[in-house]
């Protein structure tokens, strides 16, 4: 026989609550305290963890670049150059290695790094000589003290 | 004339070596390196290659993983062309900015094309009832660098 409305014991009930809870708890298993067991505390911790990891992915790039710069600075100070002089002179000599590569070369290929430092030093000296010019004073200008009487 | 503190500039005076002698020395060095390459007196070569908008320091038999798709099937041989630096134990060839294609040859094979692990991107503002969760899966390609060869055509 056809019934027009459903029986009272036929309801829509949530059957996979266990798996929905496990989906969140699986990311919290290595946390400390009750937040690795209790769902209510775990939800908040897991949400914060995800948000922190998204923000950290953007900051990792900044952090790694600062690390490379520190390493390059340490390595080029061993060869008697400072970091700004090294990088600017390398770029002026049209060598386009990025900081990650130069840091790796400084760690694993010391001879190559020494040759890069020598290249930068030579380009620096050539730059100074080009800027100083001939050493003559420009015409029409005198630099002795003028007495007004 | 007596020397005062202002007779000479405060920076150390630098003299560059004689250009003629320097040119001779450079030519000699180039000949020596050419002969070394021609006779094969180098051990393992390493190269710095610009590929997939990143710079990689590679040797033969090593694996590289890129975070994007390469339009080549698995097993295809690829030649990496933008080489910035090649070095061995005794000499390095620095490109300005790139080395010539007739000087270096870097060969690689595509080994596998997979997807990265599912990274979770979540944004949340407290007390504003705002949260978004997105799962990002990037396609990745793994290359194996087969050989790096150099040819003695320096000048």
GROMACS .gro file of C-alpha atoms in nm:
model
  304
    1UNK     CA    1   0.000   0.000   0.000
    2UNK     CA    2   0.120   0.352  -0.071
    3UNK     CA    3   0.178   0.583   0.223
    4UNK     CA    4   0.162   0.955   0.168
    5UNK     CA    5   0.409   1.054   0.445
    6UNK     CA    6   0.708   0.867   0.590
    7UNK     CA    7   0.695   0.676   0.917
    8UNK     CA    8   0.812   0.843   1.238
    9UNK     CA    9   1.110   0.606   1.277
   10UNK     CA   10   1.239   0.692   0.928
   11UNK     CA   11   1.450   1.005   0.980
   12UNK     CA   12   1.751   1.151   0.812
   13UNK     CA   13   2.039   1.077   1.050
   14UNK     CA   14   2.411   1.143   1.025
   15UNK     CA   15   2.586   0.806   0.981
   16UNK     CA   16   2.948   0.903   0.907
   17UNK     CA   17   3.014   1.135   1.196
   18UNK     CA   18   3.312   0.918   1.296
   19UNK     CA   19   3.490   0.967   0.962
   20UNK     CA   20   3.422   1.341   0.954
   21UNK     CA   21   3.580   1.374   1.297
   22UNK     CA   22   3.875   1.154   1.199
   23UNK     CA   23   3.943   1.375   0.897
   24UNK     CA   24   4.023   1.660   1.132
   25UNK     CA   25   4.189   1.456   1.408
   26UNK     CA   26   4.434   1.293   1.164
   27UNK     CA   27   4.605   1.631   1.123
   28UNK     CA   28   4.623   1.677   1.501
   29UNK     CA   29   4.775   1.345   1.603
   30UNK     CA   30   5.120   1.488   1.667
   31UNK     CA   31   4.999   1.780   1.879
   32UNK     CA   32   5.056   1.810   2.251
   33UNK     CA   33   4.791   1.772   2.519
   34UNK     CA   34   4.420   1.717   2.478
   35UNK     CA   35   4.407   1.883   2.140
   36UNK     CA   36   4.532   1.561   1.981
   37UNK     CA   37   4.230   1.366   2.113
   38UNK     CA   38   3.932   1.595   2.171
   39UNK     CA   39   3.755   1.715   1.858
   40UNK     CA   40   3.644   2.054   1.987
   41UNK     CA   41   3.997   2.156   2.087
   42UNK     CA   42   4.151   1.990   1.781
   43UNK     CA   43   3.937   2.183   1.533
   44UNK     CA   44   4.072   2.513   1.660
   45UNK     CA   45   4.434   2.395   1.667
   46UNK     CA   46   4.418   2.240   1.322
   47UNK     CA   47   4.266   2.553   1.174
   48UNK     CA   48   4.543   2.767   1.325
   49UNK     CA   49   4.803   2.521   1.199
   50UNK     CA   50   4.673   2.541   0.841
   51UNK     CA   51   4.660   2.921   0.848
   52UNK     CA   52   5.013   2.940   0.989
   53UNK     CA   53   5.143   2.705   0.722
   54UNK     CA   54   4.989   2.914   0.441
   55UNK     CA   55   5.147   3.231   0.575
   56UNK     CA   56   5.480   3.056   0.635
   57UNK     CA   57   5.498   2.942   0.273
   58UNK     CA   58   5.516   3.309   0.171
   59UNK     CA   59   5.769   3.398   0.437
   60UNK     CA   60   5.993   3.101   0.363
   61UNK     CA   61   6.104   3.275   0.045
   62UNK     CA   62   6.210   3.589   0.235
   63UNK     CA   63   6.381   3.386   0.503
   64UNK     CA   64   6.580   3.173   0.258
   65UNK     CA   65   6.697   3.478   0.065
   66UNK     CA   66   6.825   3.637   0.386
   67UNK     CA   67   7.007   3.312   0.467
   68UNK     CA   68   7.173   3.303   0.125
   69UNK     CA   69   7.281   3.665   0.161
   70UNK     CA   70   7.436   3.597   0.502
   71UNK     CA   71   7.625   3.299   0.365
   72UNK     CA   72   7.754   3.490   0.063
   73UNK     CA   73   7.862   3.776   0.288
   74UNK     CA   74   8.058   3.539   0.510
   75UNK     CA   75   8.223   3.371   0.213
   76UNK     CA   76   8.326   3.689   0.034
   77UNK     CA   77   8.464   3.842   0.355
   78UNK     CA   78   8.703   3.549   0.363
   79UNK     CA   79   8.834   3.670   0.028
   80UNK     CA   80   8.857   4.033   0.140
   81UNK     CA   81   8.545   4.175  -0.028
   82UNK     CA   82   8.223   4.307   0.115
   83UNK     CA   83   7.881   4.177   0.005
   84UNK     CA   84   7.751   4.494  -0.170
   85UNK     CA   85   8.079   4.534  -0.361
   86UNK     CA   86   8.074   4.166  -0.460
   87UNK     CA   87   7.716   4.156  -0.584
   88UNK     CA   88   7.722   4.491  -0.763
   89UNK     CA   89   8.047   4.415  -0.942
   90UNK     CA   90   7.928   4.068  -1.044
   91UNK     CA   91   7.614   4.220  -1.194
   92UNK     CA   92   7.818   4.486  -1.373
   93UNK     CA   93   8.031   4.210  -1.529
   94UNK     CA   94   7.709   4.055  -1.665
   95UNK     CA   95   7.726   3.738  -1.453
   96UNK     CA   96   7.364   3.658  -1.368
   97UNK     CA   97   7.389   3.396  -1.098
   98UNK     CA   98   7.126   3.428  -0.830
   99UNK     CA   99   7.198   3.429  -0.459
  100UNK     CA  100   7.096   3.069  -0.409
  101UNK     CA  101   7.355   2.951  -0.666
  102UNK     CA  102   7.632   3.172  -0.535
  103UNK     CA  103   7.568   3.045  -0.182
  104UNK     CA  104   7.575   2.684  -0.306
  105UNK     CA  105   7.896   2.746  -0.499
  106UNK     CA  106   8.053   2.906  -0.194
  107UNK     CA  107   7.976   2.593   0.007
  108UNK     CA  108   8.053   2.319  -0.244
  109UNK     CA  109   8.290   2.479  -0.499
  110UNK     CA  110   8.535   2.702  -0.313
  111UNK     CA  111   8.771   2.745  -0.606
  112UNK     CA  112   8.493   2.868  -0.832
  113UNK     CA  113   8.381   3.112  -0.562
  114UNK     CA  114   8.735   3.242  -0.532
  115UNK     CA  115   8.747   3.308  -0.904
  116UNK     CA  116   8.412   3.491  -0.885
  117UNK     CA  117   8.548   3.705  -0.598
  118UNK     CA  118   8.860   3.785  -0.802
  119UNK     CA  119   8.642   3.882  -1.100
  120UNK     CA  120   8.437   4.116  -0.880
  121UNK     CA  121   8.751   4.270  -0.728
  122UNK     CA  122   8.903   4.337  -1.070
  123UNK     CA  123   8.581   4.493  -1.201
  124UNK     CA  124   8.570   4.711  -0.889
  125UNK     CA  125   8.920   4.843  -0.948
  126UNK     CA  126   8.846   4.910  -1.313
  127UNK     CA  127   8.535   5.099  -1.204
  128UNK     CA  128   8.738   5.316  -0.965
  129UNK     CA  129   8.996   5.396  -1.231
  130UNK     CA  130   8.726   5.486  -1.480
  131UNK     CA  131   8.561   5.715  -1.226
  132UNK     CA  132   8.885   5.890  -1.125
  133UNK     CA  133   8.974   5.976  -1.481
  134UNK     CA  134   9.305   6.139  -1.570
  135UNK     CA  135   9.378   6.310  -1.240
  136UNK     CA  136   9.382   6.657  -1.395
  137UNK     CA  137   9.168   6.938  -1.258
  138UNK     CA  138   8.894   7.078  -1.481
  139UNK     CA  139   8.979   7.403  -1.665
  140UNK     CA  140   8.866   7.743  -1.545
  141UNK     CA  141   8.861   7.648  -1.177
  142UNK     CA  142   9.126   7.748  -0.928
  143UNK     CA  143   9.147   7.640  -0.570
  144UNK     CA  144   9.368   7.892  -0.394
  145UNK     CA  145   9.228   8.121  -0.128
  146UNK     CA  146   9.100   8.456  -0.264
  147UNK     CA  147   9.148   8.766  -0.052
  148UNK     CA  148   8.890   9.043  -0.084
  149UNK     CA  149   9.033   9.383   0.006
  150UNK     CA  150  10.745   6.960  -0.171
  151UNK     CA  151  10.666   6.822   0.174
  152UNK     CA  152  10.404   6.549   0.195
  153UNK     CA  153  10.093   6.635   0.395
  154UNK     CA  154   9.785   6.433   0.475
  155UNK     CA  155   9.615   6.572   0.164
  156UNK     CA  156   9.888   6.519  -0.099
  157UNK     CA  157   9.763   6.176  -0.194
  158UNK     CA  158   9.402   6.058  -0.188
  159UNK     CA  159   9.294   5.856   0.120
  160UNK     CA  160   9.208   5.547  -0.083
  161UNK     CA  161   9.489   5.301  -0.170
  162UNK     CA  162   9.634   5.356  -0.515
  163UNK     CA  163   9.557   5.067  -0.748
  164UNK     CA  164   9.751   4.992  -1.064
  165UNK     CA  165   9.610   4.758  -1.325
  166UNK     CA  166   9.858   4.529  -1.504
  167UNK     CA  167   9.988   4.622  -1.848
  168UNK     CA  168   9.718   4.557  -2.112
  169UNK     CA  169   9.958   4.410  -2.370
  170UNK     CA  170  10.114   4.168  -2.123
  171UNK     CA  171   9.771   4.088  -1.989
  172UNK     CA  172   9.638   4.005  -2.337
  173UNK     CA  173   9.934   3.772  -2.393
  174UNK     CA  174   9.874   3.602  -2.057
  175UNK     CA  175   9.503   3.561  -2.133
  176UNK     CA  176   9.574   3.405  -2.475
  177UNK     CA  177   9.820   3.161  -2.317
  178UNK     CA  178   9.568   3.063  -2.051
  179UNK     CA  179   9.294   3.010  -2.310
  180UNK     CA  180   9.526   2.786  -2.513
  181UNK     CA  181   9.613   2.584  -2.203
  182UNK     CA  182   9.248   2.535  -2.104
  183UNK     CA  183   9.156   2.444  -2.463
  184UNK     CA  184   9.427   2.179  -2.468
  185UNK     CA  185   9.310   2.044  -2.133
  186UNK     CA  186   8.953   2.014  -2.259
  187UNK     CA  187   9.067   1.858  -2.587
  188UNK     CA  188   9.281   1.595  -2.415
  189UNK     CA  189   9.006   1.528  -2.159
  190UNK     CA  190   9.201   1.607  -1.841
  191UNK     CA  191   8.899   1.688  -1.632
  192UNK     CA  192   8.712   1.475  -1.381
  193UNK     CA  193   8.345   1.533  -1.304
  194UNK     CA  194   8.189   1.845  -1.458
  195UNK     CA  195   7.924   2.052  -1.286
  196UNK     CA  196   7.704   2.311  -1.455
  197UNK     CA  197   7.471   2.590  -1.345
  198UNK     CA  198   7.165   2.579  -1.569
  199UNK     CA  199   6.868   2.818  -1.587
  200UNK     CA  200   6.555   2.605  -1.632
  201UNK     CA  201   6.188   2.650  -1.537
  202UNK     CA  202   6.268   3.003  -1.411
  203UNK     CA  203   6.509   2.862  -1.151
  204UNK     CA  204   6.884   2.808  -1.146
  205UNK     CA  205   7.009   2.459  -1.073
  206UNK     CA  206   7.358   2.333  -0.995
  207UNK     CA  207   7.374   1.996  -1.170
  208UNK     CA  208   7.621   1.715  -1.241
  209UNK     CA  209   7.572   1.398  -1.441
  210UNK     CA  210   7.343   1.128  -1.294
  211UNK     CA  211   7.144   1.356  -1.069
  212UNK     CA  212   6.770   1.414  -1.036
  213UNK     CA  213   6.582   1.741  -1.070
  214UNK     CA  214   6.219   1.801  -0.979
  215UNK     CA  215   6.024   2.090  -1.131
  216UNK     CA  216   5.696   2.215  -0.994
  217UNK     CA  217   5.522   2.241  -1.332
  218UNK     CA  218   5.434   2.051  -1.647
  219UNK     CA  219   5.685   1.984  -1.926
  220UNK     CA  220   5.544   1.916  -2.272
  221UNK     CA  221   5.748   1.603  -2.328
  222UNK     CA  222   5.661   1.240  -2.274
  223UNK     CA  223   5.836   1.016  -2.021
  224UNK     CA  224   6.160   0.887  -2.170
  225UNK     CA  225   6.222   1.184  -2.401
  226UNK     CA  226   6.577   1.319  -2.418
  227UNK     CA  227   6.601   1.693  -2.365
  228UNK     CA  228   6.887   1.935  -2.416
  229UNK     CA  229   6.912   2.213  -2.155
  230UNK     CA  230   7.036   2.520  -2.334
  231UNK     CA  231   7.069   2.812  -2.092
  232UNK     CA  232   7.398   2.725  -1.922
  233UNK     CA  233   7.542   2.997  -1.696
  234UNK     CA  234   7.856   2.829  -1.561
  235UNK     CA  235   8.049   2.508  -1.624
  236UNK     CA  236   8.327   2.391  -1.397
  237UNK     CA  237   8.565   2.107  -1.330
  238UNK     CA  238   8.836   2.065  -1.071
  239UNK     CA  239   9.101   2.286  -1.233
  240UNK     CA  240   8.904   2.537  -1.441
  241UNK     CA  241   8.564   2.706  -1.458
  242UNK     CA  242   8.400   2.868  -1.758
  243UNK     CA  243   8.180   3.159  -1.649
  244UNK     CA  244   7.924   3.279  -1.899
  245UNK     CA  245   7.832   3.644  -1.944
  246UNK     CA  246   7.548   3.576  -1.885
  247UNK     CA  247   7.515   3.254  -2.090
  248UNK     CA  248   7.771   3.019  -2.242
  249UNK     CA  249   7.759   2.934  -2.609
  250UNK     CA  250   7.565   2.633  -2.732
  251UNK     CA  251   7.872   2.513  -2.926
  252UNK     CA  252   8.071   2.505  -2.601
  253UNK     CA  253   7.852   2.304  -2.359
  254UNK     CA  254   7.595   2.031  -2.407
  255UNK     CA  255   7.369   1.918  -2.121
  256UNK     CA  256   7.140   1.622  -2.184
  257UNK     CA  257   6.852   1.511  -1.961
  258UNK     CA  258   6.569   1.255  -1.973
  259UNK     CA  259   6.216   1.296  -1.842
  260UNK     CA  260   6.163   1.020  -1.585
  261UNK     CA  261   5.826   1.073  -1.427
  262UNK     CA  262   5.537   1.316  -1.420
  263UNK     CA  263   5.347   1.314  -1.092
  264UNK     CA  264   5.149   1.544  -0.869
  265UNK     CA  265   5.274   1.703  -0.550
  266UNK     CA  266   5.140   1.615  -0.206
  267UNK     CA  267   4.810   1.796  -0.133
  268UNK     CA  268   4.903   2.133   0.015
  269UNK     CA  269   4.634   2.300   0.223
  270UNK     CA  270   4.566   2.670   0.176
  271UNK     CA  271   4.348   2.805   0.457
  272UNK     CA  272   4.238   3.157   0.544
  273UNK     CA  273   4.061   3.244   0.869
  274UNK     CA  274   3.957   3.569   1.036
  275UNK     CA  275   3.855   3.533   1.397
  276UNK     CA  276   3.518   3.661   1.512
  277UNK     CA  277   3.414   3.730   1.152
  278UNK     CA  278   3.279   3.387   1.059
  279UNK     CA  279   3.520   3.373   0.765
  280UNK     CA  280   3.717   3.065   0.671
  281UNK     CA  281   3.817   2.915   0.338
  282UNK     CA  282   4.001   2.591   0.276
  283UNK     CA  283   4.155   2.496  -0.057
  284UNK     CA  284   4.367   2.190  -0.143
  285UNK     CA  285   4.637   2.264  -0.399
  286UNK     CA  286   4.795   1.981  -0.597
  287UNK     CA  287   5.074   2.089  -0.833
  288UNK     CA  288   5.189   1.875  -1.127
  289UNK     CA  289   5.558   1.788  -1.100
  290UNK     CA  290   5.816   1.654  -1.345
  291UNK     CA  291   6.132   1.464  -1.257
  292UNK     CA  292   6.434   1.486  -1.488
  293UNK     CA  293   6.755   1.284  -1.475
  294UNK     CA  294   7.064   1.468  -1.604
  295UNK     CA  295   7.247   1.220  -1.824
  296UNK     CA  296   7.565   1.396  -1.941
  297UNK     CA  297   7.742   1.730  -1.944
  298UNK     CA  298   7.992   1.768  -2.229
  299UNK     CA  299   8.227   2.051  -2.319
  300UNK     CA  300   8.397   2.107  -2.653
  301UNK     CA  301   8.735   2.282  -2.701
  302UNK     CA  302   8.620   2.587  -2.895
  303UNK     CA  303   8.739   2.870  -2.671
  304UNK     CA  304   8.894   3.179  -2.828
   0.00000   0.00000   0.00000
